[in-house]
Tab-separated table of C-alpha atoms and ligand atoms in Angstrom:
chain	number	residue	atom	x	y	z
K	1453	MET	CA	29.783	-11.767	10.833
K	1454	LEU	CA	28.577	-10.015	7.884
K	1455	VAL	CA	28.096	-11.293	4.263
K	1456	VAL	CA	28.738	-8.820	1.623
K	1457	MET	CA	27.071	-9.785	-1.554
K	1458	LYS	CA	28.481	-8.829	-4.999
K	1459	ALA	CA	26.753	-5.373	-6.516
K	1460	HIS	CA	24.930	-7.598	-9.016
K	1461	ALA	CA	24.117	-10.484	-6.799
K	1462	THR	CA	20.592	-11.661	-7.726
K	1463	ALA	CA	17.721	-12.086	-5.451
K	1464	GLU	CA	17.888	-15.638	-5.670
K	1465	GLU	CA	21.760	-15.765	-4.492
K	1466	VAL	CA	20.692	-13.521	-1.772
K	1467	GLY	CA	18.017	-15.786	-0.567
K	1468	ALA	CA	20.192	-18.939	-0.819
K	1469	VAL	CA	22.792	-17.364	1.541
K	1470	CYS	CA	20.040	-16.472	4.068
K	1471	ASP	CA	18.809	-19.880	3.903
K	1472	LYS	CA	22.129	-21.404	4.377
K	1473	ILE	CA	22.691	-19.070	7.579
K	1474	GLU	CA	19.170	-20.195	8.994
K	1475	ALA	CA	19.969	-23.811	8.346
K	1476	LEU	CA	23.201	-23.285	10.320
K	1477	GLY	CA	20.933	-22.191	13.381
K	1478	TYR	CA	21.386	-18.391	13.103
K	1479	ARG	CA	19.320	-15.579	12.018
K	1480	ALA	CA	19.926	-13.717	8.582
K	1481	HIS	CA	19.315	-10.156	8.312
K	1482	SER	CA	19.391	-8.958	4.761
K	1483	ILE	CA	19.887	-5.190	4.544
K	1484	PRO	CA	20.108	-3.878	0.912
K	1485	GLY	CA	22.297	-0.919	0.359
K	1486	ALA	CA	22.905	1.450	-2.577
K	1487	GLU	CA	25.720	-0.458	-3.923
K	1488	ARG	CA	25.202	-3.888	-2.464
K	1489	THR	CA	23.403	-6.064	-0.103
K	1490	ALA	CA	24.666	-6.912	3.190
K	1491	ILE	CA	23.549	-9.901	5.251
K	1492	GLY	CA	24.230	-9.585	9.006
K	1493	ILE	CA	24.383	-12.845	10.924
K	1494	THR	CA	23.138	-12.832	14.502
K	1495	GLY	CA	22.261	-15.570	17.125
K	1496	ASN	CA	25.908	-16.984	17.081
K	1497	GLN	CA	27.656	-17.365	20.369
K	1498	GLY	CA	31.073	-17.559	18.889
K	1499	GLU	CA	32.528	-17.268	15.389
K	1500	VAL	CA	30.646	-18.494	12.518
K	1501	GLN	CA	32.517	-20.798	10.183
K	1502	ALA	CA	32.927	-18.490	7.029
K	1503	GLY	CA	34.043	-21.096	4.537
K	1504	THR	CA	30.975	-22.551	3.465
K	1505	LEU	CA	29.405	-19.235	2.957
K	1506	GLU	CA	32.434	-17.859	1.240
K	1507	GLU	CA	32.015	-20.218	-1.738
K	1508	MET	CA	28.378	-19.454	-2.377
K	1509	SER	CA	27.406	-17.772	-5.578
K	1510	GLY	CA	27.162	-13.960	-5.498
K	1511	VAL	CA	29.213	-13.637	-2.253
K	1512	GLN	CA	31.762	-11.089	-2.487
K	1513	GLU	CA	33.381	-11.205	1.014
K	1514	VAL	CA	32.709	-12.485	4.594
K	1515	ILE	CA	33.750	-9.999	7.258
K	1516	GLN	CA	34.226	-10.472	10.932
K	1517	VAL	CA	32.466	-7.599	12.676
K	1518	THR	CA	34.471	-6.923	15.829
K	1519	LYS	CA	32.162	-4.638	17.539
K	1520	PRO	CA	29.447	-5.720	19.786
K	1521	TYR	CA	26.907	-3.877	17.718
K	1522	LYS	CA	26.457	-5.336	14.188
K	1523	LEU	CA	23.149	-4.391	12.420
K	1524	VAL	CA	23.287	-0.736	13.669
K	1525	SER	CA	26.937	-0.367	12.235
K	1526	ARG	CA	28.309	1.280	9.195
K	1527	ASP	CA	30.162	-2.054	8.496
K	1528	MET	CA	26.721	-3.559	7.774
K	1529	LYS	CA	25.341	-0.649	5.668
K	1530	PRO	CA	27.758	2.262	4.716
K	1531	GLU	CA	25.168	4.645	3.451
K	1532	ASN	CA	22.834	6.455	5.758
K	1533	THR	CA	19.546	4.803	6.648
K	1534	VAL	CA	16.387	6.991	5.651
K	1535	VAL	CA	13.134	6.193	7.333
K	1536	SER	CA	10.380	7.392	5.074
K	1537	PHE	CA	6.580	7.394	5.066
K	1538	PRO	CA	4.948	6.660	1.688
K	1539	GLY	CA	2.553	9.330	0.364
K	1540	THR	CA	4.611	12.124	2.062
K	1541	ASP	CA	8.045	13.788	1.845
K	1542	ALA	CA	8.671	13.290	5.642
K	1543	THR	CA	11.602	11.416	6.409
K	1544	PHE	CA	14.332	10.652	9.241
K	1545	GLY	CA	17.715	10.721	7.821
K	1546	GLY	CA	16.985	12.455	4.369
K	1547	PRO	CA	18.260	15.665	3.313
K	1548	GLY	CA	15.058	17.242	4.868
K	1549	LEU	CA	15.294	17.760	8.695
K	1550	ALA	CA	12.538	15.786	10.500
K	1551	ILE	CA	10.751	18.342	12.979
K	1552	VAL	CA	8.848	16.439	15.651
K	1553	SER	CA	6.884	18.699	17.848
K	1554	GLY	CA	3.758	18.935	20.059
K	1555	PRO	CA	3.034	19.047	24.055
K	1556	CYS	CA	4.785	16.738	26.300
K	1557	ALA	CA	1.397	15.283	27.296
K	1558	ILE	CA	-1.922	15.191	25.643
K	1559	GLU	CA	-4.079	16.728	28.265
K	1560	SER	CA	-7.323	17.387	26.321
K	1561	ARG	CA	-8.667	17.596	22.889
K	1562	GLU	CA	-8.835	21.123	22.934
K	1563	GLN	CA	-5.315	21.438	24.346
K	1564	ALA	CA	-3.850	19.100	21.702
K	1565	PHE	CA	-5.606	20.527	18.731
K	1566	ALA	CA	-4.573	24.079	19.522
K	1567	VAL	CA	-0.903	23.035	19.640
K	1568	ALA	CA	-1.247	20.683	16.550
K	1569	ASP	CA	-2.727	23.709	14.633
K	1570	ARG	CA	0.185	25.867	15.350
K	1571	VAL	CA	3.039	23.417	14.835
K	1572	HIS	CA	1.561	22.399	11.749
K	1573	ARG	CA	1.195	26.089	10.499
K	1574	ALA	CA	4.884	26.400	11.467
K	1575	GLY	CA	5.806	23.475	9.249
K	1576	ALA	CA	6.274	20.504	11.704
K	1577	GLN	CA	5.642	17.158	9.817
K	1578	PHE	CA	5.606	14.956	12.848
K	1579	PHE	CA	3.299	15.621	15.823
K	1580	ARG	CA	4.214	14.134	19.210
K	1581	GLY	CA	2.437	14.135	22.377
K	1582	GLY	CA	2.260	11.775	25.335
K	1583	ALA	CA	-0.539	9.373	26.157
K	1584	TYR	CA	1.433	7.431	28.501
K	1585	LYS	CA	3.886	9.491	30.611
K	1586	PRO	CA	6.824	8.116	32.621
K	1587	ARG	CA	6.726	10.339	35.435
K	1588	THR	CA	9.133	10.463	38.376
K	1589	SER	CA	6.343	10.946	40.705
K	1590	PRO	CA	3.364	8.455	40.982
K	1591	TYR	CA	1.185	11.560	41.927
K	1592	SER	CA	2.166	13.399	38.704
K	1593	PHE	CA	-0.362	13.239	35.554
K	1594	GLN	CA	0.290	9.823	34.158
K	1595	GLY	CA	-1.433	10.621	30.566
K	1596	LEU	CA	-4.834	10.045	29.060
K	1597	GLY	CA	-4.055	6.571	27.876
K	1598	GLU	CA	-5.913	5.361	24.897
K	1599	GLU	CA	-8.017	8.431	24.880
K	1600	GLY	CA	-4.902	10.316	24.090
K	1601	LEU	CA	-3.989	8.035	21.295
K	1602	ARG	CA	-7.407	8.487	19.970
K	1603	ILE	CA	-7.007	12.260	20.089
K	1604	MET	CA	-3.666	12.181	18.180
K	1605	SER	CA	-5.248	9.839	15.410
K	1606	GLU	CA	-7.792	12.694	14.788
K	1607	ILE	CA	-4.979	15.134	14.634
K	1608	ARG	CA	-3.408	13.037	11.981
K	1609	ASP	CA	-6.650	12.764	9.951
K	1610	GLN	CA	-7.096	16.686	10.099
K	1611	PHE	CA	-3.658	17.843	9.806
K	1612	GLY	CA	-1.846	15.204	7.857
K	1613	MET	CA	1.021	15.041	10.343
K	1614	LYS	CA	2.689	11.773	11.477
K	1615	ILE	CA	2.109	10.826	14.886
K	1616	VAL	CA	4.909	9.776	17.340
K	1617	THR	CA	4.154	8.755	20.826
K	1618	GLU	CA	5.667	6.735	23.555
K	1619	ALA	CA	5.037	3.383	24.779
K	1620	ILE	CA	6.074	2.691	28.294
K	1621	ASP	CA	5.300	-1.147	28.634
K	1622	HIS	CA	4.280	-3.970	26.682
K	1623	GLU	CA	0.552	-3.308	27.394
K	1624	SER	CA	0.895	0.425	26.110
K	1625	LEU	CA	3.191	-0.728	23.067
K	1626	GLU	CA	0.181	-2.792	21.750
K	1627	LEU	CA	-1.841	0.105	21.551
K	1628	VAL	CA	0.712	2.646	20.599
K	1629	GLU	CA	1.492	0.643	17.430
K	1630	GLU	CA	-2.029	0.284	16.399
K	1631	TYR	CA	-2.689	4.176	16.681
K	1632	ALA	CA	0.872	5.748	16.032
K	1633	ASP	CA	3.313	6.139	12.877
K	1634	VAL	CA	6.353	6.200	15.168
K	1635	ILE	CA	6.880	4.280	18.554
K	1636	GLN	CA	8.837	6.140	21.084
K	1637	ILE	CA	10.945	4.415	23.618
K	1638	GLY	CA	12.024	6.966	26.219
K	1639	ALA	CA	15.292	7.345	28.176
K	1640	ARG	CA	14.091	5.372	31.211
K	1641	ASN	CA	13.382	2.445	28.949
K	1642	MET	CA	16.426	2.507	26.899
K	1643	GLN	CA	17.876	-0.689	28.739
K	1644	ASN	CA	14.360	-2.109	29.099
K	1645	PHE	CA	15.425	-5.086	27.088
K	1646	SER	CA	12.230	-7.136	26.677
K	1647	LEU	CA	10.331	-3.706	25.640
K	1648	LEU	CA	12.980	-3.318	22.938
K	1649	LYS	CA	12.643	-6.684	21.559
K	1650	ARG	CA	8.998	-6.300	21.436
K	1651	ALA	CA	9.457	-3.066	19.718
K	1652	GLY	CA	11.865	-4.879	17.316
K	1653	ARG	CA	8.961	-7.282	16.401
K	1654	SER	CA	6.706	-4.296	15.602
K	1655	ARG	CA	6.186	-3.139	12.055
K	1656	LYS	CA	6.455	0.699	12.952
K	1657	PRO	CA	9.613	2.696	13.188
K	1658	VAL	CA	10.925	3.135	16.521
K	1659	LEU	CA	12.302	6.413	18.003
K	1660	LEU	CA	14.800	5.478	20.718
K	1661	LYS	CA	15.959	8.037	23.144
K	1662	ARG	CA	19.198	7.974	25.032
K	1663	GLY	CA	19.171	6.782	28.622
K	1664	MET	CA	20.195	9.634	31.003
K	1665	SER	CA	23.582	7.822	31.728
K	1666	ALA	CA	23.952	5.613	28.614
K	1667	THR	CA	27.359	5.508	27.000
K	1668	LEU	CA	27.500	5.709	23.102
K	1669	GLU	CA	27.992	1.849	23.225
K	1670	GLU	CA	25.053	1.109	25.366
K	1671	PHE	CA	22.988	3.440	23.331
K	1672	LEU	CA	23.981	1.571	20.073
K	1673	MET	CA	23.433	-1.769	21.651
K	1674	ALA	CA	19.852	-0.824	22.666
K	1675	ALA	CA	19.180	0.052	18.917
K	1676	GLU	CA	20.773	-3.444	18.233
K	1677	TYR	CA	18.304	-5.071	20.407
K	1678	VAL	CA	15.562	-3.559	18.174
K	1679	MET	CA	17.118	-4.364	14.852
K	1680	SER	CA	18.013	-7.760	16.085
K	1681	GLU	CA	14.391	-8.858	16.129
K	1682	GLY	CA	13.956	-7.553	12.383
K	1683	ASN	CA	12.773	-4.133	12.679
K	1684	TYR	CA	15.467	-2.015	11.021
K	1685	ARG	CA	13.610	1.402	11.205
K	1686	VAL	CA	15.233	2.799	14.262
K	1687	ILE	CA	15.691	6.455	14.670
K	1688	LEU	CA	18.035	7.631	17.539
K	1689	CYS	CA	17.456	10.560	19.815
K	1690	GLU	CA	20.155	12.509	22.025
K	1691	ARG	CA	18.068	14.055	24.961
K	1692	GLY	CA	20.764	14.944	27.403
K	1693	VAL	CA	22.540	13.268	30.161
K	1694	ARG	CA	23.141	13.611	33.803
K	1695	THR	CA	26.000	15.574	35.058
K	1696	PHE	CA	26.785	17.708	38.023
K	1697	ALA	CA	25.634	20.790	36.036
K	1698	ASP	CA	22.659	22.457	37.645
K	1699	HIS	CA	22.060	25.190	35.383
K	1700	THR	CA	20.101	23.005	33.046
K	1701	ARG	CA	17.896	19.838	33.759
K	1702	ASN	CA	20.266	17.673	31.733
K	1703	THR	CA	23.479	18.372	29.762
K	1704	LEU	CA	22.740	18.039	25.996
K	1705	ASP	CA	25.652	16.126	24.497
K	1706	LEU	CA	26.056	17.314	21.043
K	1707	SER	CA	29.261	15.635	20.741
K	1708	LEU	CA	27.324	12.454	20.410
K	1709	ILE	CA	25.826	13.384	16.801
K	1710	PRO	CA	29.066	13.102	14.892
K	1711	ALA	CA	30.262	10.156	17.083
K	1712	VAL	CA	27.036	8.011	16.193
K	1713	GLN	CA	27.171	9.190	12.594
K	1714	ARG	CA	30.742	7.737	12.314
K	1715	LEU	CA	29.806	4.434	13.747
K	1716	SER	CA	26.140	3.875	12.678
K	1717	HIS	CA	23.961	4.424	9.569
K	1718	LEU	CA	20.931	5.102	11.677
K	1719	PRO	CA	19.326	8.734	11.704
K	1720	ILE	CA	19.869	10.573	14.936
K	1721	LEU	CA	17.520	13.577	16.262
K	1722	VAL	CA	18.267	15.996	19.248
K	1723	ASP	CA	15.693	16.868	21.786
K	1724	PRO	CA	16.697	20.189	23.350
K	1725	SER	CA	13.696	20.322	25.308
K	1726	HIS	CA	14.500	17.528	27.740
K	1727	GLY	CA	18.255	18.279	26.827
K	1728	THR	CA	18.013	21.559	28.779
K	1729	GLY	CA	14.733	21.797	30.651
K	1730	LYS	CA	14.648	25.624	30.006
K	1731	ARG	CA	12.424	27.315	27.448
K	1732	ASN	CA	15.285	30.043	27.014
K	1733	LYS	CA	17.640	27.447	26.043
K	1734	VAL	CA	15.622	25.386	23.457
K	1735	THR	CA	16.202	27.621	20.446
K	1736	PRO	CA	19.825	28.309	20.712
K	1737	LEU	CA	20.509	24.504	21.085
K	1738	SER	CA	18.225	23.867	18.212
K	1739	ARG	CA	20.524	25.878	16.079
K	1740	ALA	CA	23.540	24.316	17.416
K	1741	SER	CA	22.028	20.785	16.781
K	1742	VAL	CA	21.134	21.484	13.032
K	1743	VAL	CA	24.857	22.643	12.527
K	1744	VAL	CA	26.509	19.768	14.319
K	1745	GLY	CA	24.514	17.397	11.721
K	1746	ALA	CA	21.227	16.396	13.573
K	1747	ASP	CA	18.652	14.684	11.263
K	1748	GLY	CA	15.960	16.625	13.089
K	1749	LEU	CA	14.568	18.066	16.318
K	1750	LEU	CA	12.242	17.139	19.054
K	1751	ILE	CA	10.640	20.071	20.420
K	1752	GLU	CA	7.785	20.568	23.151
K	1753	VAL	CA	5.349	23.339	22.704
K	1754	HIS	CA	2.413	24.310	24.852
K	1755	CYS	CA	-0.106	27.234	24.300
K	1756	ASN	CA	-0.199	27.848	27.966
K	1757	PRO	CA	2.921	26.387	29.579
K	1758	ASP	CA	2.402	27.623	33.066
K	1759	LYS	CA	-0.759	25.407	33.161
K	1760	ALA	CA	1.017	22.508	31.549
K	1761	LEU	CA	0.398	19.067	33.172
K	1762	SER	CA	3.986	17.956	32.314
K	1763	ASP	CA	7.415	19.929	31.284
K	1764	GLY	CA	5.811	23.438	31.090
K	1765	PRO	CA	9.155	25.222	32.088
K	1766	GLN	CA	10.950	23.603	28.944
K	1767	SER	CA	7.826	24.095	26.515
K	1768	LEU	CA	7.913	26.865	23.748
K	1769	LEU	CA	5.030	29.064	23.227
K	1770	PRO	CA	3.847	28.741	19.501
K	1771	ASP	CA	5.305	32.175	18.629
K	1772	GLN	CA	8.584	31.087	19.919
K	1773	PHE	CA	8.376	27.782	17.881
K	1774	ASP	CA	7.453	29.944	14.840
K	1775	GLU	CA	10.877	31.849	15.226
K	1776	LEU	CA	12.637	28.647	15.978
K	1777	MET	CA	11.490	27.168	12.666
K	1778	ALA	CA	12.484	30.502	10.847
K	1779	GLN	CA	15.994	30.264	12.214
K	1780	VAL	CA	16.345	26.579	11.582
K	1781	ARG	CA	15.337	27.003	7.969
K	1782	GLN	CA	18.164	29.422	7.559
K	1783	ILE	CA	20.771	27.309	9.295
K	1784	ALA	CA	19.538	24.162	7.567
K	1785	ALA	CA	20.405	25.979	4.243
K	1786	VAL	CA	24.036	26.727	5.317
K	1787	VAL	CA	24.728	22.922	6.208
K	1788	GLY	CA	22.967	21.626	2.935
K	1789	ARG	CA	19.838	20.477	4.507
K	1790	THR	CA	16.272	21.559	3.982
K	1791	VAL	CA	13.208	21.745	6.295
K	1792	PRO	CA	10.010	20.281	4.436
K	1793	GLY	CA	6.497	21.184	5.239
K	1794	ILE	CA	3.855	23.455	4.291
K	1795	GLY	CA	3.180	25.787	6.973
K	1796	GLU	CA	2.124	29.472	6.441
K	1797	HIS	CA	5.083	30.499	8.220
K	1798	VAL	CA	7.362	29.030	5.854
K	1799	GLY	CA	9.617	31.808	4.450
K	1800	VAL	CA	8.978	34.032	7.331
K	1801	ALA	CA	11.925	36.075	8.063
K	1802	VAL	CA	14.110	35.488	11.161
K	1803	LYS	CA	13.739	38.146	13.714
K	1804	GLY	CA	16.845	40.272	13.869
K	1805	ALA	CA	18.060	39.028	10.834
K	1806	ALA	CA	18.054	42.451	9.262
K	1807	SER	CA	20.790	43.462	11.690
K	1808	GLY	CA	22.691	40.364	10.941
K	1809	ARG	CA	22.276	39.149	14.383
K	1810	ILE	CA	20.394	36.476	16.221
K	1811	SER	CA	20.135	36.969	19.845
K	1812	ALA	CA	22.213	34.361	21.947
K	1813	ALA	CA	19.193	33.341	24.184
K	1814	GLN	CA	16.484	32.913	21.724
X	1430	PEP	C1	9.317	12.710	26.597
X	1430	PEP	O1	9.921	12.664	25.577
X	1430	PEP	O2	8.321	13.423	27.011
X	1430	PEP	C2	10.157	11.953	27.813
X	1430	PEP	C3	9.555	11.462	28.836
X	1430	PEP	O3	11.428	12.229	27.364
X	1430	PEP	P1	12.790	11.398	27.813
X	1430	PEP	O4	12.339	9.879	27.788
X	1430	PEP	O5	13.873	11.837	27.220
X	1430	PEP	O6	12.840	11.752	29.377
X	1431	MN	MN1	8.315	15.842	28.276
């Protein structure tokens, strides 16, 4: 159930409706929009009796939401959600694309700073590295833990980039929310409902990756878990799904982007690094992601991928990332988007552009 307030409803009227909902034993989620405020009702098992709410002052209408997800849906909020960061022009879901980049794992201070320097110069506004790595093998590098978080917070101080990093359980989430600007919940945890609820009680935005076999509805329900706890700053991320294809690590499902945007107001990124698992496919699929309407990209970069402790084969070299950014800038302009950021490579021409041609693989 959703209570749509009149365009000029006062804060007192909105508050009175929320109080009434809470008094009925439900939870009220008041989400202001450009035209009007909507108040989502959760916590009800069956139908909420609309009568008492409909008659309240400032209420325009009461709508039954038939979809299982409510707070993530466009019924709740017709216009796009923009997650912003005070004091910067970095956003998720604004006209500017969010470029989130860095090494899969923080391996050392030197390694992380070397990548940070390059992606910052190329124009990335978000630095992402893993301090807690969910690895398929217990014998693989598991991340530096809190030391990795400390290194990333030094990177934020030095370069001004916002920090995105993954929490893999309740314990790491406590630390991640202390150090990071955005909490990532990875594909393997997309249906870890207790972790989603915990992230929903955090005050930091949550970057939620699609599970490797999750349907669109399951993905949106995972986001609903976070929002149902009161954290409305959720960013979705398509990172490929498992199919029979064996020429890539996963199959990047770009059709998800317009499908999500039709149903939900939340921003959605694409991660072509995990989506393909192959360095030579990352730039072509980044271009495609921007064209299809993604709100940003998540790209893994490493200065020495052959020696990387995690995901080397899909990591771009810094020069390749420069080229990716140059191409993305050109394509963004075509689809009415921008790429904010202040790197020294901003404005650098795309290789091959003079001949009017960008090669298919890179
Ligand atoms: C990652 O982002 O480094 C990661 C482990 O990705 P995913 O959860 O999509 O597999
Ligand atoms: Mn990775």
